[in-house]
Coordinates of C-alpha atoms in Angstrom, one line a residue:
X1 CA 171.3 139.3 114.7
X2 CA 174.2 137.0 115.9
X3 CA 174.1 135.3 119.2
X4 CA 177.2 134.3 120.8
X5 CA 174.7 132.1 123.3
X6 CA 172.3 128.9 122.2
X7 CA 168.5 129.2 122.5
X8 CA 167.4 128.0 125.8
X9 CA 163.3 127.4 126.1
X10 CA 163.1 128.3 122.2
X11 CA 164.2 131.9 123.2
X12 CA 167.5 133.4 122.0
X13 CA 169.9 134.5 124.4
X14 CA 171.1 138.7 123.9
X15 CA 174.8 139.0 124.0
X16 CA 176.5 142.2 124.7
X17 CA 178.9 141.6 121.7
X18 CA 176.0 142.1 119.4
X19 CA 175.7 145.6 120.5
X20 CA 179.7 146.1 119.6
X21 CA 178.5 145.1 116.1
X22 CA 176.3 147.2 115.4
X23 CA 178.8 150.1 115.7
X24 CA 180.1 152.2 113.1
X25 CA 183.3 151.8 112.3
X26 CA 186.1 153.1 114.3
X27 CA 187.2 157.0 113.0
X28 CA 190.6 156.6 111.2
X29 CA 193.2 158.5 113.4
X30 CA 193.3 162.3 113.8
X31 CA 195.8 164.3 111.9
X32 CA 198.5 165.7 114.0
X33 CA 197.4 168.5 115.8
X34 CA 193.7 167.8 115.5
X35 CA 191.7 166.6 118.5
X36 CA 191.1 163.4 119.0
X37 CA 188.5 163.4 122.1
X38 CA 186.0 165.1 119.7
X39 CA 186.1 161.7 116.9
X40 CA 185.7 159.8 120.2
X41 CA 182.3 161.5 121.0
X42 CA 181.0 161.8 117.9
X43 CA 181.4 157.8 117.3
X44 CA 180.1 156.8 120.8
X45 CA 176.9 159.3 119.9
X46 CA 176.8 157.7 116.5
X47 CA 177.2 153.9 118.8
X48 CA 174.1 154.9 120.8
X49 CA 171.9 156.1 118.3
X50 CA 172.4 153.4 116.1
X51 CA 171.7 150.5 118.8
X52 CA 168.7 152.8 119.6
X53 CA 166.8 152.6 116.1
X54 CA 164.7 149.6 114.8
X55 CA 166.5 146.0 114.9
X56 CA 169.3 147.3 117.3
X57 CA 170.4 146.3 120.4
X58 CA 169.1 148.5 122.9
X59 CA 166.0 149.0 121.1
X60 CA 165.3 145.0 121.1
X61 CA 166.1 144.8 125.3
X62 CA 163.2 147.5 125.8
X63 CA 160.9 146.0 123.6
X64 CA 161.9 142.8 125.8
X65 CA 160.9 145.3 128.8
X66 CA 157.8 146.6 127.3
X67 CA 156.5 143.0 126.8
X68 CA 156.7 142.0 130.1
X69 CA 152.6 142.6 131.1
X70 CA 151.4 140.7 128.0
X71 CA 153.5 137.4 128.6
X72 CA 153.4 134.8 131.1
X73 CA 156.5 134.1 133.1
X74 CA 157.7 130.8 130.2
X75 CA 157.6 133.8 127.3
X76 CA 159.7 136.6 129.1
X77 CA 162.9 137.0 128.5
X78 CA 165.8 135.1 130.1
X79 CA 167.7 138.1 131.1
X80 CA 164.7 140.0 132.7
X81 CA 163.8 137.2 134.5
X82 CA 167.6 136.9 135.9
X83 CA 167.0 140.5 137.2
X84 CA 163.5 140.4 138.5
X85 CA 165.2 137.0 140.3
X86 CA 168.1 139.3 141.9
X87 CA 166.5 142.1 142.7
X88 CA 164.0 140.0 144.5
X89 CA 166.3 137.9 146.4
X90 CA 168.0 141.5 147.5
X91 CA 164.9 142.8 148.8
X92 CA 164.1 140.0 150.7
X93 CA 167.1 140.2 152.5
X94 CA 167.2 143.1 153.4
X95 CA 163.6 142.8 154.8
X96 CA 164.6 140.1 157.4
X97 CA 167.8 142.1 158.1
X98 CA 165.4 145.0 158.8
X99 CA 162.8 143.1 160.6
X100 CA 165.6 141.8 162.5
X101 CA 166.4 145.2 163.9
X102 CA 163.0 146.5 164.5
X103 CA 162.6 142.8 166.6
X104 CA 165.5 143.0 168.4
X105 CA 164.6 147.1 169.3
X106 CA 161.1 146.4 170.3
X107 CA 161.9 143.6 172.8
X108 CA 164.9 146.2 174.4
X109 CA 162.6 148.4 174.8
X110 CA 159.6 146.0 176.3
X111 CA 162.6 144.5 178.2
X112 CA 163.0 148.2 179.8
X113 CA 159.4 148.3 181.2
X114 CA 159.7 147.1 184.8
X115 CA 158.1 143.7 185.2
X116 CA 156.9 144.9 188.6
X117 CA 155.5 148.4 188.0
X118 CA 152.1 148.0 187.0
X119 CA 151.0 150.1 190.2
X120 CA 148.9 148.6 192.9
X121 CA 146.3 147.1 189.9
X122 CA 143.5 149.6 189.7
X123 CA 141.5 150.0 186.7
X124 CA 140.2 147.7 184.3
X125 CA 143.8 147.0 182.4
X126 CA 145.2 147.2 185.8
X127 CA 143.3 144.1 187.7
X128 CA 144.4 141.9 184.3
X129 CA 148.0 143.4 183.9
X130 CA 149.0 143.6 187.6
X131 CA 148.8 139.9 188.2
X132 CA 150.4 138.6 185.0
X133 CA 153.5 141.3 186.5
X134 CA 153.4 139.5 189.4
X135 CA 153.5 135.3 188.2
X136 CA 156.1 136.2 185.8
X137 CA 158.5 138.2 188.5
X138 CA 157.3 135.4 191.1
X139 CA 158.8 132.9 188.4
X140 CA 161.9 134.3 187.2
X141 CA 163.1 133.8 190.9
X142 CA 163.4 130.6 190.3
X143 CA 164.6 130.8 186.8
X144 CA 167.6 132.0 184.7
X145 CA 165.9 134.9 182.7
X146 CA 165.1 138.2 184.1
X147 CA 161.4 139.1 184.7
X148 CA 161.1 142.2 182.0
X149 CA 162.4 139.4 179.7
X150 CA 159.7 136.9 180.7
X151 CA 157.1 140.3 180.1
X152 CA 158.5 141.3 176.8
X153 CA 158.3 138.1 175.7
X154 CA 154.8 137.9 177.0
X155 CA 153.4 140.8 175.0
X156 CA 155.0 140.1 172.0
X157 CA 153.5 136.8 171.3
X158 CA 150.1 138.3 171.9
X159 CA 151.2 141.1 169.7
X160 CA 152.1 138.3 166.9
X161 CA 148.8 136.2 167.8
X162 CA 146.7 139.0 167.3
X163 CA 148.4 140.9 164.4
X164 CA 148.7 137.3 162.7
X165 CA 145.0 136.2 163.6
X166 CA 143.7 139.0 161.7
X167 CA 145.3 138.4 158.3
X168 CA 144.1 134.6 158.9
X169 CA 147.7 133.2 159.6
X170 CA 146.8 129.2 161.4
X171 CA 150.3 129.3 163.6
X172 CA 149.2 132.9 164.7
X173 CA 145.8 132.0 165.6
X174 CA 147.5 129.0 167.6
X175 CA 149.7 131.3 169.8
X176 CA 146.6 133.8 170.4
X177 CA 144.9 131.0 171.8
X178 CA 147.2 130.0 173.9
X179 CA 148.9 133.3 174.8
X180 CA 144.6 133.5 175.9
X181 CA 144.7 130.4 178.3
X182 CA 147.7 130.9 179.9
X183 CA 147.1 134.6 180.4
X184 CA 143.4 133.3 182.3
X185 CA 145.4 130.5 183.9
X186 CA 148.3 133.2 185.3
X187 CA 145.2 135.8 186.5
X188 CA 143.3 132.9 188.5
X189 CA 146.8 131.6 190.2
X190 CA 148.1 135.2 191.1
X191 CA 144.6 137.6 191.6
X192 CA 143.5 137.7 195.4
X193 CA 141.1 135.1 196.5
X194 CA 138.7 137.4 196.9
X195 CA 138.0 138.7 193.4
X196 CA 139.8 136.2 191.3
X197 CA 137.1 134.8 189.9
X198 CA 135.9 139.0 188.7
X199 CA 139.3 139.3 187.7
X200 CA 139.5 136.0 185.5
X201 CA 136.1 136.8 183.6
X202 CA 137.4 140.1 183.2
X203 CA 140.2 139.2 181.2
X204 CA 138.0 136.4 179.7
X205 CA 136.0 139.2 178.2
X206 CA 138.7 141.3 176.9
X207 CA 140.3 138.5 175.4
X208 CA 137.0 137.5 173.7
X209 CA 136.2 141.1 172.1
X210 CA 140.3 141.1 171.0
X211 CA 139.5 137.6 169.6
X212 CA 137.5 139.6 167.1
X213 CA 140.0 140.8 165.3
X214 CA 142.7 137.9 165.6
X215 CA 140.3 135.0 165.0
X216 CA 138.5 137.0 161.9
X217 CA 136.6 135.0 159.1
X218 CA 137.1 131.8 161.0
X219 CA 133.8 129.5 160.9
X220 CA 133.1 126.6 162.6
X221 CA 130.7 125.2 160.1
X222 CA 132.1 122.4 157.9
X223 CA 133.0 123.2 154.5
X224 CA 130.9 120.9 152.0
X225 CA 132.9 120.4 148.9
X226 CA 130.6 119.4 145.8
X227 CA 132.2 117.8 143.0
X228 CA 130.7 116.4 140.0
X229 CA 132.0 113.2 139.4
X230 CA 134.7 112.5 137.0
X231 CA 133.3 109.2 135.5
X232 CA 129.9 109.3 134.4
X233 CA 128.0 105.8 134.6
X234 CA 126.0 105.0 131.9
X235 CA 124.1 101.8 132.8
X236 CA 123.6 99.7 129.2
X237 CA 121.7 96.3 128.4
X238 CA 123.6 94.5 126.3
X239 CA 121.4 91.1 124.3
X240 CA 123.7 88.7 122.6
X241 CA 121.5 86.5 120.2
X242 CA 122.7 83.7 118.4
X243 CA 120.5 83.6 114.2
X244 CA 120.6 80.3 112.7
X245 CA 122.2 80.0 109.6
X246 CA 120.0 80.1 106.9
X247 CA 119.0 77.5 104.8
X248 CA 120.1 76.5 101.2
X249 CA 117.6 77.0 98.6
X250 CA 117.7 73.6 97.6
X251 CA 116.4 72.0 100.6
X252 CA 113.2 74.5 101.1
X253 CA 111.2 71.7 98.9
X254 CA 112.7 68.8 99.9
X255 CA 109.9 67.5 101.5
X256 CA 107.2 67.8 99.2
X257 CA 106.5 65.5 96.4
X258 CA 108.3 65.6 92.9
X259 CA 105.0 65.8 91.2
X260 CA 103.7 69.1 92.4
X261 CA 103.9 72.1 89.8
X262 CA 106.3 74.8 90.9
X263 CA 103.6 77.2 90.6
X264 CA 101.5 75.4 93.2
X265 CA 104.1 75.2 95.5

């Protein structure tokens, strides 16, 4: 098959004009009076069987498609990989662009609650919600941000915390510990004097038993990491001795007297 595009990664780049190739000729012109729609459709039939069959065009692109599971990313085809590319860029943006909407509808309608209108605190949510209502409307006097704004915002980061926490997200365990302290810190500063300390542990507790879920899996035991080592030393004792040269043969019996038989030597 020709290719109108070089090989990149040792892979050969599929051109559309190779399926107009592979086309049977063009029908010679009607005869006056017949129909020429009907040639068309016969050759465009003829066109799309033929790229179908063995060694054609289409027929190459879906065996392309079909080896997708058995190859690793490096063997797949350029052009599939362009698409899976796109289409994944496309549906990432229109996640945020839909997580921006469900954001900006769930704090318009936490920012609807009433800041104030948590009754007169009865019950057990009651004694812990009541006097959060009340330090952030006490606070927002004296700020530029409306109290249901400073609430809304307040329930959605423990929403995030705790939501976060539990699929083991570090930044979301963070803000449910500290959407936890300054929730105690806003319940000790606003409860009455005479069961703030009840209502503090309250909210202590139900923070600890939510803490369940948000702070799941997380162990405060050290993690011991045993690796063999990379390098293994082989201690070796190494003797370097220095043999005398040998002596010649000549000078074994220079020493003894000329007279002596070599026999008796």
């Amino acid at each position: 098959m020709n290719h109108n595009d070089k090989p990149v990664n040792g892979q050969d780049n599929p051109s559309f004009l190779d399926l107009l190739n592979q086309l049977p000729p063009v029908p010679p012109a009607p005869e006056p009076g017949a129909k020429h729609t009907a040639g068309r459709l016969a050759w465009l039939r003829a066109a799309w069987k033929e790229s179908w069959e063995e060694g054609g065009f289409l027929y190459q692109r879906w065996e392309e498609v079909f080896q997708v599971r058995h190859s690793s990313w490096h063997e797949v085809a350029n052009w599939i990989k362009a698409a899976m590319l796109f289409g994944g860029l496309s549906l990432i943006v229109m996640m945020l662009d839909a997580a921006g909407d469900i954001a900006d509808a769930t704090l318009k309608g936490l920012s609807a609650v009433p800041a104030t209108s948590g009754g007169d605190g009865s019950g057990l949510w009651g004694t812990v919600d009541h006097p959060v209502r009340v330090f952030l409307a006490d606070q927002a006097a004296h700020l530029a941000v409306a109290p249901a704004a400073l609430y809304a915002f307040w329930q959605l980061t423990g929403l995030l915390g705790l939501v976060g926490g539990f699929f083991g997200n570090a930044g979301a365990r963070i803000a449910w510990l500290l959407f936890g302290i300054g929730t105690l810190a806003m319940i000790w500063s606003t409860a009455p004097a005479g069961g703030r300390a009840a209502a503090t542990g309250l909210a202590a507790l139900m923070w600890a038993l939510a803490s369940i879920f948000a702070l799941r899996g997380l162990s405060l035991r050290p993690i011991v990491h045993n690796h063999p080592p990379q390098y293994q030393f082989s201690p070796a004792l190494h003797l370097h001795a220095t043999l005398p040269a040998p002596t010649p043969a000549g000078d074994d019996y220079g020493d003894e007297p000329d007279n002596v038989h070599p026999l008796q030597r």
